[in-house]
mmCIF file of C-alpha atoms and ligand atoms in Angstrom:
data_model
loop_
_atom_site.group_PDB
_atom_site.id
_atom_site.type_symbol
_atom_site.label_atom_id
_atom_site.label_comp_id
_atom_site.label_asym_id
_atom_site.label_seq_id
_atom_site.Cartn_x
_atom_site.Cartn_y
_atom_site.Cartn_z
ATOM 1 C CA UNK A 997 -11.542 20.760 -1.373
ATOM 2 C CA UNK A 998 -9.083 22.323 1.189
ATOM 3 C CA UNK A 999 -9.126 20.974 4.710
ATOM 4 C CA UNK A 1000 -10.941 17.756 3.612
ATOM 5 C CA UNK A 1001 -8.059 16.743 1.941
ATOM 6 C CA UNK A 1002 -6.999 12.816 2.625
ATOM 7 C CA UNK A 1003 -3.293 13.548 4.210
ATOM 8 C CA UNK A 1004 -0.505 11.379 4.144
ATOM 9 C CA UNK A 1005 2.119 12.870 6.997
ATOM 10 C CA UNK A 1006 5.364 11.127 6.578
ATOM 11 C CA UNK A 1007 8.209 10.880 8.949
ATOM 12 C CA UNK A 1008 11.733 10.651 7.214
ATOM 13 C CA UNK A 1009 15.558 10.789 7.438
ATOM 14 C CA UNK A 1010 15.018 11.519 3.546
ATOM 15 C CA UNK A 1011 12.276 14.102 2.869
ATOM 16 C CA UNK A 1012 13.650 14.432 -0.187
ATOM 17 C CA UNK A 1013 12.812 10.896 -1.423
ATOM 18 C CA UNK A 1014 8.545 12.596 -1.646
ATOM 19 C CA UNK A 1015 6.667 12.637 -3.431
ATOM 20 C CA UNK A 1016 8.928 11.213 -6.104
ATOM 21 C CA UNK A 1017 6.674 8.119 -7.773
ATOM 22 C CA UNK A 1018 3.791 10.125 -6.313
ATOM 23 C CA UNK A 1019 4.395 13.323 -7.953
ATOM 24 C CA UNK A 1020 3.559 11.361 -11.514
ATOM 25 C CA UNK A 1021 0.235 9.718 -13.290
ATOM 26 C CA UNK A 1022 -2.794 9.160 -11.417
ATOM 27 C CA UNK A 1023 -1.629 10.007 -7.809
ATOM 28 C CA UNK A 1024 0.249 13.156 -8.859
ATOM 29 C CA UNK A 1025 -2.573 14.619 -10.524
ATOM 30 C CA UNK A 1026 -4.448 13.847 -7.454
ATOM 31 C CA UNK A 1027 -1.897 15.734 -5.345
ATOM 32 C CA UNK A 1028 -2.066 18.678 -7.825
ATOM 33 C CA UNK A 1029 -5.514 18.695 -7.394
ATOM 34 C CA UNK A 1030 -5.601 18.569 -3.591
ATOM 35 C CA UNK A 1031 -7.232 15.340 -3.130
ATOM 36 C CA UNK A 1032 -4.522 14.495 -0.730
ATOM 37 C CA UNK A 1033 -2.118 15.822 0.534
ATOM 38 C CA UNK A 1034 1.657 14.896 1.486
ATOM 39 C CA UNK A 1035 3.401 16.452 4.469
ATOM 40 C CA UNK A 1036 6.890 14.705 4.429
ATOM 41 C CA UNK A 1037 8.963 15.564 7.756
ATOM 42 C CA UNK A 1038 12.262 15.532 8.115
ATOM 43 C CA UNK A 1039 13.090 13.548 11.338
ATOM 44 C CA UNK A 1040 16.537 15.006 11.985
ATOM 45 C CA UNK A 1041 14.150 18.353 12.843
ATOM 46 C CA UNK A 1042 13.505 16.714 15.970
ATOM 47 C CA UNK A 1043 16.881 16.158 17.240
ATOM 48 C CA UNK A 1044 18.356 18.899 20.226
ATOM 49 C CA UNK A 1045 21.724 17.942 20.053
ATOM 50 C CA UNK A 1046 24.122 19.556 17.431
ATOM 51 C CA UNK A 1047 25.045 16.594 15.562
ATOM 52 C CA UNK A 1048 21.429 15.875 15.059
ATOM 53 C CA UNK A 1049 21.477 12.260 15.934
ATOM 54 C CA UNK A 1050 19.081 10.418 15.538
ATOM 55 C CA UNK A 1051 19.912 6.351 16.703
ATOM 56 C CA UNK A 1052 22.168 4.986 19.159
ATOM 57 C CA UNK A 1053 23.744 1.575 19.619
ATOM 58 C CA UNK A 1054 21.326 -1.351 20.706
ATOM 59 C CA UNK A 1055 21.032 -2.623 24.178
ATOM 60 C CA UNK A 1056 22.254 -5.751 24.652
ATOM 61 C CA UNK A 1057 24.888 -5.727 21.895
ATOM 62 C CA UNK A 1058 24.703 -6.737 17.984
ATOM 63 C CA UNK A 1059 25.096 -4.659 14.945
ATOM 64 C CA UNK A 1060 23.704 -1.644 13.515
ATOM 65 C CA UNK A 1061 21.580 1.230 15.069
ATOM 66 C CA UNK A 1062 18.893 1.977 16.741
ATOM 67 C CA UNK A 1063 16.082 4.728 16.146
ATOM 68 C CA UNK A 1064 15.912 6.571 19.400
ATOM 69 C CA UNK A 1065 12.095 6.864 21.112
ATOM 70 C CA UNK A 1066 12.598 10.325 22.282
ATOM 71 C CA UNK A 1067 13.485 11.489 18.466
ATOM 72 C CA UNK A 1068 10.715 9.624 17.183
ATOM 73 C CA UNK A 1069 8.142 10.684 19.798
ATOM 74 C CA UNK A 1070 8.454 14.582 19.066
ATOM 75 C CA UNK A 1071 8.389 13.694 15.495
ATOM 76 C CA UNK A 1072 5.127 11.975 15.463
ATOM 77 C CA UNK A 1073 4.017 14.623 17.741
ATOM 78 C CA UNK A 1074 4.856 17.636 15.443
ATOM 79 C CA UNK A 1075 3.010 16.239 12.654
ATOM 80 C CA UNK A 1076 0.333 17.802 11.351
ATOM 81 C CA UNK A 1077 -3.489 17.572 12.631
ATOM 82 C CA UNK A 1078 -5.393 15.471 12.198
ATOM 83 C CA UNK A 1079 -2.289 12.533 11.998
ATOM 84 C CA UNK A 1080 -4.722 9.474 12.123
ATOM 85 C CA UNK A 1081 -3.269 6.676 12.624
ATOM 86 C CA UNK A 1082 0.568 6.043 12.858
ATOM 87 C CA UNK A 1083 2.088 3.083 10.988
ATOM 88 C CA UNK A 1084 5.594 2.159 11.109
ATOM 89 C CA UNK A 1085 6.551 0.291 7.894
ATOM 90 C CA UNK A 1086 8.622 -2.710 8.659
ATOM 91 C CA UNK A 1087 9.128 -6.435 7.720
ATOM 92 C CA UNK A 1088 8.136 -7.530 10.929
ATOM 93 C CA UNK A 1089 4.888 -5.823 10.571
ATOM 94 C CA UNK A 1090 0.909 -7.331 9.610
ATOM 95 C CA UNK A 1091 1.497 -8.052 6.448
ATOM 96 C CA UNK A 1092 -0.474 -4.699 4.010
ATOM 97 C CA UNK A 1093 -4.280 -6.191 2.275
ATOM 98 C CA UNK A 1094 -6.353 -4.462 0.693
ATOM 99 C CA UNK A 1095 -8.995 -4.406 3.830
ATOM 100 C CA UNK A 1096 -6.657 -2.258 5.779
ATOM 101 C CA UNK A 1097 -5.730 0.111 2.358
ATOM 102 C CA UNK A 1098 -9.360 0.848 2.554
ATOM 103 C CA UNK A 1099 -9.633 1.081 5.621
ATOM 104 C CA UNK A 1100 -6.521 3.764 5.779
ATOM 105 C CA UNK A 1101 -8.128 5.686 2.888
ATOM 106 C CA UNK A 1102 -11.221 6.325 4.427
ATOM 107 C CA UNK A 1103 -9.514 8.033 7.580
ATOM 108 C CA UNK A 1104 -8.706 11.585 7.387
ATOM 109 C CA UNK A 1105 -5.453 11.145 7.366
ATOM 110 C CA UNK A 1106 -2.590 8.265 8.402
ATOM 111 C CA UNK A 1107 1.444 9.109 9.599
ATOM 112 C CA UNK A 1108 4.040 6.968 8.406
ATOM 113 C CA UNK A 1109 7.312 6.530 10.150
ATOM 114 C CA UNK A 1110 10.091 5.126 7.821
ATOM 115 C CA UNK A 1111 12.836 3.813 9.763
ATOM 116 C CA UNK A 1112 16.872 3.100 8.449
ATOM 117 C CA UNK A 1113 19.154 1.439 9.698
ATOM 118 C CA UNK A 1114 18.228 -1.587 12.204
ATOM 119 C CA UNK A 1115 14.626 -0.851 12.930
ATOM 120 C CA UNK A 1116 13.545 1.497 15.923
ATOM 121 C CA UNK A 1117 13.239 1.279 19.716
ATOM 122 C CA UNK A 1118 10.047 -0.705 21.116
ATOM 123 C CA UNK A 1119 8.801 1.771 23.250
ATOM 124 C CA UNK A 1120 7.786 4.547 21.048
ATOM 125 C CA UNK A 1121 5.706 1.080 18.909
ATOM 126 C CA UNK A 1122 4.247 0.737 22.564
ATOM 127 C CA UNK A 1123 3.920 4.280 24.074
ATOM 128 C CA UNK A 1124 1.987 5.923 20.560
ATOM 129 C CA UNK A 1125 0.284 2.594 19.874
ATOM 130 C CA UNK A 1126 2.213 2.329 16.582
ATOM 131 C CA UNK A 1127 0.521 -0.227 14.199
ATOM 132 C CA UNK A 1128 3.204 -2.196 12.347
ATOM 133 C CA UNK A 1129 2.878 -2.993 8.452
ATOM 134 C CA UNK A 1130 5.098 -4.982 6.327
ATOM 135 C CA UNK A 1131 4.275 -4.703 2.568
ATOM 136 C CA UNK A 1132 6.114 -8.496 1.795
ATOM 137 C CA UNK A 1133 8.030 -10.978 2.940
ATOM 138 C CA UNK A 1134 11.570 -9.408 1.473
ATOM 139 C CA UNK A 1135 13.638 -6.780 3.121
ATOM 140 C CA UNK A 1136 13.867 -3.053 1.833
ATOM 141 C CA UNK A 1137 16.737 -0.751 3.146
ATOM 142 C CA UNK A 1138 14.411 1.558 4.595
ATOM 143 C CA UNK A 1139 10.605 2.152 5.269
ATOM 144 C CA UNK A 1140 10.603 5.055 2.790
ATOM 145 C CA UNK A 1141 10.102 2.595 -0.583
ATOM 146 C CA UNK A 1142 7.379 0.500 1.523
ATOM 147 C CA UNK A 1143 5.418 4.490 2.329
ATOM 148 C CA UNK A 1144 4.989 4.960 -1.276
ATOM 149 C CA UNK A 1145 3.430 2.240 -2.254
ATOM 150 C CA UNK A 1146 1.269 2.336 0.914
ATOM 151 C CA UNK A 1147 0.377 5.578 -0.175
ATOM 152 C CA UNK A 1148 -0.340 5.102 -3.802
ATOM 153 C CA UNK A 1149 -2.996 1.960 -3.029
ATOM 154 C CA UNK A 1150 -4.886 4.409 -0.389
ATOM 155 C CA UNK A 1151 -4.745 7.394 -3.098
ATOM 156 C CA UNK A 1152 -5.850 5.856 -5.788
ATOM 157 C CA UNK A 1153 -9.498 4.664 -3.803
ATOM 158 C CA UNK A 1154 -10.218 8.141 -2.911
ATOM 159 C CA UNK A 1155 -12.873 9.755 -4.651
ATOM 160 C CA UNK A 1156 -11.855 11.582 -8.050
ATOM 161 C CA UNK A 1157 -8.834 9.482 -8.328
ATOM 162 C CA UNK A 1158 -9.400 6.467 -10.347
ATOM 163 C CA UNK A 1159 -11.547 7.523 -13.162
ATOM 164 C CA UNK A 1160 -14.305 4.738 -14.410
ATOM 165 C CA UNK A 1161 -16.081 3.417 -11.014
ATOM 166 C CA UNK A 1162 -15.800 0.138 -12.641
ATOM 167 C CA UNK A 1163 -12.561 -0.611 -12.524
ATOM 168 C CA UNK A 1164 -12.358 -0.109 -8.907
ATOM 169 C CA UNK A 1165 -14.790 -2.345 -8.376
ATOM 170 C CA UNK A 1166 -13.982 -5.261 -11.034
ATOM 171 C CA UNK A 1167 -10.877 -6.031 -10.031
ATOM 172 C CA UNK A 1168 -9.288 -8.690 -8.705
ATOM 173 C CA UNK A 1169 -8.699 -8.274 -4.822
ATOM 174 C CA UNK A 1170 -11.939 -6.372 -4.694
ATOM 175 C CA UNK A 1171 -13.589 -9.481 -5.596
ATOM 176 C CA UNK A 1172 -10.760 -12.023 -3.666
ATOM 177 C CA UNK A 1173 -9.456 -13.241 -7.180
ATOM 178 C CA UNK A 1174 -6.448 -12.323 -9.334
ATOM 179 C CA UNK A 1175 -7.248 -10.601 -12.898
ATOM 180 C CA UNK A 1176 -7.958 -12.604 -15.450
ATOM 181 C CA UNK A 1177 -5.761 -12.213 -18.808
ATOM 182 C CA UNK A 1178 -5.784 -9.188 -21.150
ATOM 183 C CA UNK A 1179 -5.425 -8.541 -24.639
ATOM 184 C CA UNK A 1180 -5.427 -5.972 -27.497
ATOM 185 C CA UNK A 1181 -4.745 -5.245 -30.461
ATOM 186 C CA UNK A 1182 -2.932 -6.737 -32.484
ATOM 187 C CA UNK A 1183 -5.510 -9.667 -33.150
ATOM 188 C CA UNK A 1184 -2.381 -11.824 -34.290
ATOM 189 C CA UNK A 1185 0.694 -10.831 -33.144
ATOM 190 C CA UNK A 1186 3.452 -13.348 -34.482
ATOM 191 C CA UNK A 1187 1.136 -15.893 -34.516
ATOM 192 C CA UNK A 1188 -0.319 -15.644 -31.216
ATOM 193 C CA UNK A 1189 -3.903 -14.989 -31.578
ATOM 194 C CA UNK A 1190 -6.582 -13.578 -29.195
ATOM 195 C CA UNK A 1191 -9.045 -15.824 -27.676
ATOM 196 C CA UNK A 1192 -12.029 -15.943 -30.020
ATOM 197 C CA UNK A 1193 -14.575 -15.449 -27.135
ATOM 198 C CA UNK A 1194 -13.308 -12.015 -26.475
ATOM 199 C CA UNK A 1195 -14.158 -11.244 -30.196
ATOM 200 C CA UNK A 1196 -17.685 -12.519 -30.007
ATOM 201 C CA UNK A 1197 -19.156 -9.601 -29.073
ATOM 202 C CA UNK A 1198 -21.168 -12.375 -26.460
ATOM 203 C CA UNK A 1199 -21.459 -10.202 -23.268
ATOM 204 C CA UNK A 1200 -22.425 -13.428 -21.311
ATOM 205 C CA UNK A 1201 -19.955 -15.423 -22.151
ATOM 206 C CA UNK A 1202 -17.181 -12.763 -22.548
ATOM 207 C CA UNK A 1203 -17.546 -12.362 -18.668
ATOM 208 C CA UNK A 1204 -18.055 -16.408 -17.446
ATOM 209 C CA UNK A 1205 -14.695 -16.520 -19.585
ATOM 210 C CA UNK A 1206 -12.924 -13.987 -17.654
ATOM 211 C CA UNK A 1207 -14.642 -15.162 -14.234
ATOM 212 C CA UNK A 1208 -13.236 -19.370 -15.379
ATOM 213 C CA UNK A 1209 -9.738 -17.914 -15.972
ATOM 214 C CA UNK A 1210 -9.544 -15.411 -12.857
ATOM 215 C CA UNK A 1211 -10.311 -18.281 -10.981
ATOM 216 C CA UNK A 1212 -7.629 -20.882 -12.624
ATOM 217 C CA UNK A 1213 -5.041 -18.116 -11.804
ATOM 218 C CA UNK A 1214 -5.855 -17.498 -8.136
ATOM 219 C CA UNK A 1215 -6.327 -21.716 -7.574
ATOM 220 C CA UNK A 1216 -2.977 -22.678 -9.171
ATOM 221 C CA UNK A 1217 -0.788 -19.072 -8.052
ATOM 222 C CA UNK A 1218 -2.658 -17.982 -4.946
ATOM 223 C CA UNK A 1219 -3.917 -21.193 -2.847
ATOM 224 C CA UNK A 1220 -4.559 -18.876 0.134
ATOM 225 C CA UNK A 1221 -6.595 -16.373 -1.762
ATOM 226 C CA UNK A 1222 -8.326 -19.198 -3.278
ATOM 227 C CA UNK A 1223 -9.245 -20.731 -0.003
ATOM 228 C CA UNK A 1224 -10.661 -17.669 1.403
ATOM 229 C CA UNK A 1225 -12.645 -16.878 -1.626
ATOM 230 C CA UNK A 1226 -14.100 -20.392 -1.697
ATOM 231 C CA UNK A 1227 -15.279 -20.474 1.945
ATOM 232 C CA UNK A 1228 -16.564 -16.511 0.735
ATOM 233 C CA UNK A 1229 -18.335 -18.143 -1.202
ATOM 234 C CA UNK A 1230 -19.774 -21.147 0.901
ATOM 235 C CA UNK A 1231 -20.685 -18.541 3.331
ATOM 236 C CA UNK A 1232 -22.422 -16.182 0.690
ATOM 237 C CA UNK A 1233 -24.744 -19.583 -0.890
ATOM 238 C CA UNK A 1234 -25.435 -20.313 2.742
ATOM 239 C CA UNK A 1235 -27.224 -16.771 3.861
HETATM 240 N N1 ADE B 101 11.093 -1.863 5.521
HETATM 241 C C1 ADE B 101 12.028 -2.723 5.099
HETATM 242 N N2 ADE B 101 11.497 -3.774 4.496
HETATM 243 C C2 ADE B 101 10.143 -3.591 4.529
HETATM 244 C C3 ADE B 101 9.028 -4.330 4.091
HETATM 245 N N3 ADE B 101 9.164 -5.507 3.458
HETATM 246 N N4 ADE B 101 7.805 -3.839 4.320
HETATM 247 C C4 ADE B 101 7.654 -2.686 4.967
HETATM 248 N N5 ADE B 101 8.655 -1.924 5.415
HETATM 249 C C5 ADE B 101 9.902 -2.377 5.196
#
């Protein structure tokens, strides 16, 4: 497997914060197994002067600091090869769908840069044609949390990861719906009782059940997804 490996190159004031949630369950055995790998690079590596600083105050005045473009250039330069793409994880960024996490995973590899404290300088987004990713509309205190999970959806569609091809393909934003309910046993638990069509044994209906109530969840929780699934589906009854 070595050398094809799917590598995630990440660029970090805290190196030590990887593989942490990645190290465990599916994408840990993964990494154990070499179906991707993890270079996480400490940015501070990068810095000539003694101090090692890395940010400065911002132009124009306000508070916090700036990631310098000079630091941030050599690091993304002294990642490994191939680097792929390089994504800088931030809440101003195009917000993370599941197009683009299969898109990532199918690259050889993809750098992340996780900034701190008040983002990073524009030049270095311009210069190495840095693509820009939020993963929600809420603020983290540093790219680092917002790698991981970026990571973990891209792992877990490579090949060998994810273990029945089914439920890669069944789910939800595969298909442009939310899941539909799930139950197990017990069959009553305090009273609450499963759904007697998922006891009928009735493949047919069994799965026009789950499709009904995958679609009542993404109508009344997700009216964007909705939409775009119901024009999908326009547009597929059309060709
Ligand atoms: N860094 C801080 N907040 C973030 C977010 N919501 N998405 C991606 N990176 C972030």
């Amino acid at each position: 497997m070595s050398g094809a490996s799917w590598t995630a190159v990440v660029l970090t004031l805290f190196p030590e914060m990887f593989p942490g949630p990645l190290g465990q369950s599916l994408a840990g055995k993964a990494l154990a197994q070499d179906i991707w790998r993890l270079e996480a690079i400490d940015i501070r590596r990068f810095t000539p002067d003694k101090h090692r600083t890395v940010d400065d105050t911002p132009f124009g005045g306000g508070p916090g600091m700036v990631m310098r473009p000079d630091i941030l250039d050599a690091a993304i330069a002294g990642g490994a090869d191939p680097r792929g793409p390089v994504l800088y994880l931030t809440p101003r960024g195009r917000p993370l769908g599941q197009a683009h996490v299969r898109r990532l995973a199918a690259a050889p590899a993809i750098t992340l840069l996780c900034g701190r404290y008040e983002g990073i300088d524009e030049r270095v987004i311009e210069a190495r044609q840095v693509e820009e990713v939020s993963i929600g509309d809420f603020l983290l205190s540093g790219g680092e949390p917002a790698a991981i999970c970026l990571i973990d959806a891209c792992v877990r569609l490579l090949p060998g990861v994810v273990g029945e091809a089914q439920s890669l393909t069944d789910e939800s934003f595969e298909q442009g719906l939310l899941e539909h309910p799930l139950y197990t046993r017990p069959q009553d638990w305090c009273g609450r009782l499963v759904p007697d069509v998922l006891l009928s044994g009735h493949h047919e209906k069994i799965r026009a059940w789950r499709l009904a109530e995958a679609e009542a969840a993404t109508r009344t929780r997700r009216p964007d997804l909705w939409a775009r699934y119901r024009s999908s589906k326009v547009m597929a009854t059309r060709d």
